[in-house]
PDB file of C-alpha atoms in Angstrom:
ATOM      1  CA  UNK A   1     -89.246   3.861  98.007  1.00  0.00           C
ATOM      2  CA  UNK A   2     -87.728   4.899 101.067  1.00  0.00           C
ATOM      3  CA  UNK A   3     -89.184   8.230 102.859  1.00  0.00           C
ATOM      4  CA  UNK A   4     -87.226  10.880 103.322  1.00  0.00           C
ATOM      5  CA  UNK A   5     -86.486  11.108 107.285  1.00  0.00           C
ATOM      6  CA  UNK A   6     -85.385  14.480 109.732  1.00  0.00           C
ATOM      7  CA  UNK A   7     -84.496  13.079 112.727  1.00  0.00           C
ATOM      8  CA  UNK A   8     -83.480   9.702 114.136  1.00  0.00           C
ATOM      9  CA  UNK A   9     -86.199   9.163 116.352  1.00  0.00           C
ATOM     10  CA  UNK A  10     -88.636   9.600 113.344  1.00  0.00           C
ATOM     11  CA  UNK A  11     -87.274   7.050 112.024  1.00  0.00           C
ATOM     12  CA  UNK A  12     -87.533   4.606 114.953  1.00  0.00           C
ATOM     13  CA  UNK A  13     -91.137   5.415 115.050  1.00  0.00           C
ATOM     14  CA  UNK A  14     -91.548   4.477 110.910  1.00  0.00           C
ATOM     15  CA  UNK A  15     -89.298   1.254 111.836  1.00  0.00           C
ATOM     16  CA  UNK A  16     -91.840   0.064 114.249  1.00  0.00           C
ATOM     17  CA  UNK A  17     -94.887   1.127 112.699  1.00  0.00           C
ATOM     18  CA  UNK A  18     -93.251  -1.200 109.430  1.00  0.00           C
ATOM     19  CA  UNK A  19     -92.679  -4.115 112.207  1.00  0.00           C
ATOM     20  CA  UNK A  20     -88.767  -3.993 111.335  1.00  0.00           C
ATOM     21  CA  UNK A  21     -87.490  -2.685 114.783  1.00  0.00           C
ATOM     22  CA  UNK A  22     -86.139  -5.884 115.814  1.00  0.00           C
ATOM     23  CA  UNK A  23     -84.244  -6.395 112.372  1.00  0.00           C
ATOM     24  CA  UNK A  24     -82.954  -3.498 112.760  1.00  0.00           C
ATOM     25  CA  UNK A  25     -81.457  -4.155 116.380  1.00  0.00           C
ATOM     26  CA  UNK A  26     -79.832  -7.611 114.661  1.00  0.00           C
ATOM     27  CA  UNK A  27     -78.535  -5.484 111.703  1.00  0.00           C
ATOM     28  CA  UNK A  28     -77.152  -3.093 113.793  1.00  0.00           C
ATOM     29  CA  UNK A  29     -75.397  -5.568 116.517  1.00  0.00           C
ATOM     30  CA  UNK A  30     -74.048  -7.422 113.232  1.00  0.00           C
ATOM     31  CA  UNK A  31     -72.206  -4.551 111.497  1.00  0.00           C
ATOM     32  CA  UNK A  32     -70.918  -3.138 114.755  1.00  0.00           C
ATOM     33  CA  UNK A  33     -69.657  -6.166 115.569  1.00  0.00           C
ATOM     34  CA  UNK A  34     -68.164  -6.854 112.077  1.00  0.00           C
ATOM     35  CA  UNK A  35     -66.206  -3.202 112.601  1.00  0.00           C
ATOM     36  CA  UNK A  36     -65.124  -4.777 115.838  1.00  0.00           C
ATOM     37  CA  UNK A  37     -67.137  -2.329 117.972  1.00  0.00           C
ATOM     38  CA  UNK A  38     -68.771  -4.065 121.193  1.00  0.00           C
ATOM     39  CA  UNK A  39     -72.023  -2.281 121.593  1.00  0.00           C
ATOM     40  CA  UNK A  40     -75.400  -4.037 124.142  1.00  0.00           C
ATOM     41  CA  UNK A  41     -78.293  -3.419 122.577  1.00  0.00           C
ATOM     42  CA  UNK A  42     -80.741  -5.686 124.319  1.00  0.00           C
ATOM     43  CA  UNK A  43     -83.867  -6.815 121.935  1.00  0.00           C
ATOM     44  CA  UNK A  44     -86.493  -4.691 124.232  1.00  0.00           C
ATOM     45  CA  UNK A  45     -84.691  -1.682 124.104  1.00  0.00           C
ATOM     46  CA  UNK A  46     -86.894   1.568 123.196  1.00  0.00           C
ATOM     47  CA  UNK A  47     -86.221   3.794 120.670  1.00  0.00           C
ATOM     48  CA  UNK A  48     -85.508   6.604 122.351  1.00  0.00           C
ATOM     49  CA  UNK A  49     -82.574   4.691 124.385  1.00  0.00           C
ATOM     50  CA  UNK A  50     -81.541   3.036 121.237  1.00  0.00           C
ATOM     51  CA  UNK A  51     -80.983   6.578 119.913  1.00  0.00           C
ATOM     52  CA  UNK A  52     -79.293   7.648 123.282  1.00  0.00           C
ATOM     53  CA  UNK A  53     -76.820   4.364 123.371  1.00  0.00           C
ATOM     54  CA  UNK A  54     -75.894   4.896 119.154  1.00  0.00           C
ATOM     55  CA  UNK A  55     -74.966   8.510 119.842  1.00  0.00           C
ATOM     56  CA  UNK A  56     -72.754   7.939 123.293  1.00  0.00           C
ATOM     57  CA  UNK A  57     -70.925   5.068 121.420  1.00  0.00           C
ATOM     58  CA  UNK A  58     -70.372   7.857 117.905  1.00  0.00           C
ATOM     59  CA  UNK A  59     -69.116   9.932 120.565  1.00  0.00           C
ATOM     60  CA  UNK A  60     -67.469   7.796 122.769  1.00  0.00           C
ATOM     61  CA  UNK A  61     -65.682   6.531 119.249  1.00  0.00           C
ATOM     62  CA  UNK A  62     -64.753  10.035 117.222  1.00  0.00           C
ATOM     63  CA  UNK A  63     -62.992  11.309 120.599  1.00  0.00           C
ATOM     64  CA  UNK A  64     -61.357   8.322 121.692  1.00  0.00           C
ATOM     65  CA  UNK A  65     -61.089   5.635 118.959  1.00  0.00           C
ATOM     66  CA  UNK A  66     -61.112   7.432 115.596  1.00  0.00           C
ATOM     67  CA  UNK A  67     -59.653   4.494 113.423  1.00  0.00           C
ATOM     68  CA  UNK A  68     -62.371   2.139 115.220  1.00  0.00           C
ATOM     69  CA  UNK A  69     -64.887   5.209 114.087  1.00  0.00           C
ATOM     70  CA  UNK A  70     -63.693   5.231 110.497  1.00  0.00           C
ATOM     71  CA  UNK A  71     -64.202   1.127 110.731  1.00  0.00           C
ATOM     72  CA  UNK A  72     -67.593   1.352 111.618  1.00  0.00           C
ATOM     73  CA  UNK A  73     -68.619   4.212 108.700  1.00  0.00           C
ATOM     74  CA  UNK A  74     -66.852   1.396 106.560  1.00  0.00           C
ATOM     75  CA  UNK A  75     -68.663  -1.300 107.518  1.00  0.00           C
ATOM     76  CA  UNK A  76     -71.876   0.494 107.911  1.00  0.00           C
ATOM     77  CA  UNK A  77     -71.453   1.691 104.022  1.00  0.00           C
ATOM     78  CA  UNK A  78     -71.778   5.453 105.093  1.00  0.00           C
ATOM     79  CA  UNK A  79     -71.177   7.339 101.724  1.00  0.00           C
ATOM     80  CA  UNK A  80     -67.864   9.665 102.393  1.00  0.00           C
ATOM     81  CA  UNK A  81     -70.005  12.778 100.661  1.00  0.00           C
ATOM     82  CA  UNK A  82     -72.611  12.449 103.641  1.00  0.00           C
ATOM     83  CA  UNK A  83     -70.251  12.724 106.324  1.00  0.00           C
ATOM     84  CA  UNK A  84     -68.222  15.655 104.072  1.00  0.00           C
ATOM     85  CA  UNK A  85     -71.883  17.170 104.264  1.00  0.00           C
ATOM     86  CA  UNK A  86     -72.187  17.807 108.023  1.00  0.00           C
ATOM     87  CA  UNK A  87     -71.626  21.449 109.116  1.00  0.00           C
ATOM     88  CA  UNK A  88     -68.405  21.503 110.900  1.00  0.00           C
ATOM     89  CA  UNK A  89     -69.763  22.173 114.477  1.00  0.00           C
ATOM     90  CA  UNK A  90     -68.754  20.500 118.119  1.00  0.00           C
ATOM     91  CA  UNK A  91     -68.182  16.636 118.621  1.00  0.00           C
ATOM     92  CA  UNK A  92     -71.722  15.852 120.341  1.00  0.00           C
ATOM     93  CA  UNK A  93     -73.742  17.799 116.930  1.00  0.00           C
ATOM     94  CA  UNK A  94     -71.051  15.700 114.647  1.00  0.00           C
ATOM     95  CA  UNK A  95     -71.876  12.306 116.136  1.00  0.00           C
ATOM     96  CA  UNK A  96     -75.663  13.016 116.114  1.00  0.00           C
ATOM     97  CA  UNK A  97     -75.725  13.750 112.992  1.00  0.00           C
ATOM     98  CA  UNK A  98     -73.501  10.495 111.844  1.00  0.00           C
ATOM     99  CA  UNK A  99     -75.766   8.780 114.217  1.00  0.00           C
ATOM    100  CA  UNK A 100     -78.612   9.660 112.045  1.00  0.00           C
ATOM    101  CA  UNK A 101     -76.313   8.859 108.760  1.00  0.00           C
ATOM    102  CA  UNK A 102     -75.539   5.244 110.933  1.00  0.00           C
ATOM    103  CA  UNK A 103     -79.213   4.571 111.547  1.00  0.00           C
ATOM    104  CA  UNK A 104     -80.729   5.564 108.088  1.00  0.00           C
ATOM    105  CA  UNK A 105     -78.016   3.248 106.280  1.00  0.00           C
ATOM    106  CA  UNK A 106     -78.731   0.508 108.980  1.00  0.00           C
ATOM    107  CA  UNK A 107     -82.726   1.209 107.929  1.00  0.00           C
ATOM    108  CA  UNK A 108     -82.132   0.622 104.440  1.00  0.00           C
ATOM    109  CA  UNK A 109     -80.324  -2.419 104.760  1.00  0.00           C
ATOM    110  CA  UNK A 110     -83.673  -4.023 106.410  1.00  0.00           C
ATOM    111  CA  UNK A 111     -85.632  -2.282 104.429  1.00  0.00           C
ATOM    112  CA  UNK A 112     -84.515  -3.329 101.684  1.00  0.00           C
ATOM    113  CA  UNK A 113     -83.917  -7.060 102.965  1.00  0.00           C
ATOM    114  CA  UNK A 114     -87.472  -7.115 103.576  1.00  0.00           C
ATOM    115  CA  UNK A 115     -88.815  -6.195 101.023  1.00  0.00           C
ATOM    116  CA  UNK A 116     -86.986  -7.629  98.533  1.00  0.00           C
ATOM    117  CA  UNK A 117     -86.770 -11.131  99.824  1.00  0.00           C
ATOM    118  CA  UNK A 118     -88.648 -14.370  99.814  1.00  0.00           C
TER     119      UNK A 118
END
């Protein structure tokens, strides 16, 4: 099963140390290009950066694009409850915390991929 994770860049560091970091990259280029979201997230990027770049885009997306947001949390499978579950706070706490929400989902996805198929 799964761990339970706090923060984002904990779970980048459990990613790599499962050898799944570059699945996750291709999983998360896929869905945000299935929401229609252009995103560059080149294959060497480090986690810390890849937690930066998620986060701006969030952002960048609940202030200026907010049906393209709404897209994404569709496409990503984001469960309605968990973003109903965030404290109402300021617009850079919300998107980190959806960027967490984004990335966990996005982890599960490989995870489960991986270790479920052939």
């Amino acid at each position: 099963m799964l761990p339970n994770y706090n923060n984002s860049l904990e779970l980048l560091e459990s990613v790599q140390q499962e050898q799944l970091y570059q699945k996750l990259l291709m999983q998360l280029k896929k869905d945000f290009e299935l929401a229609n979201v252009p995103i560059n997230l080149p294959l060497d990027i480090a986690p810390e950066e890849l937690k930066s770049i998620i986060h701006e885009k969030i952002y960048f997306l609940i202030v200026e694009k907010f049906p393209e947001y709404l897209n994404l949390l569709y496409v990503v499978d984001i469960s309605e409850n968990e973003i109903k579950r965030i404290a109402p706070s300021d617009v850079v706490d919300i998107s980190a915390e959806v960027s967490f929400l984004l990335l966990k989902r996005e982890w599960q996805k490989v995870w489960y991929k991986a270790k479920y198929s052939g």
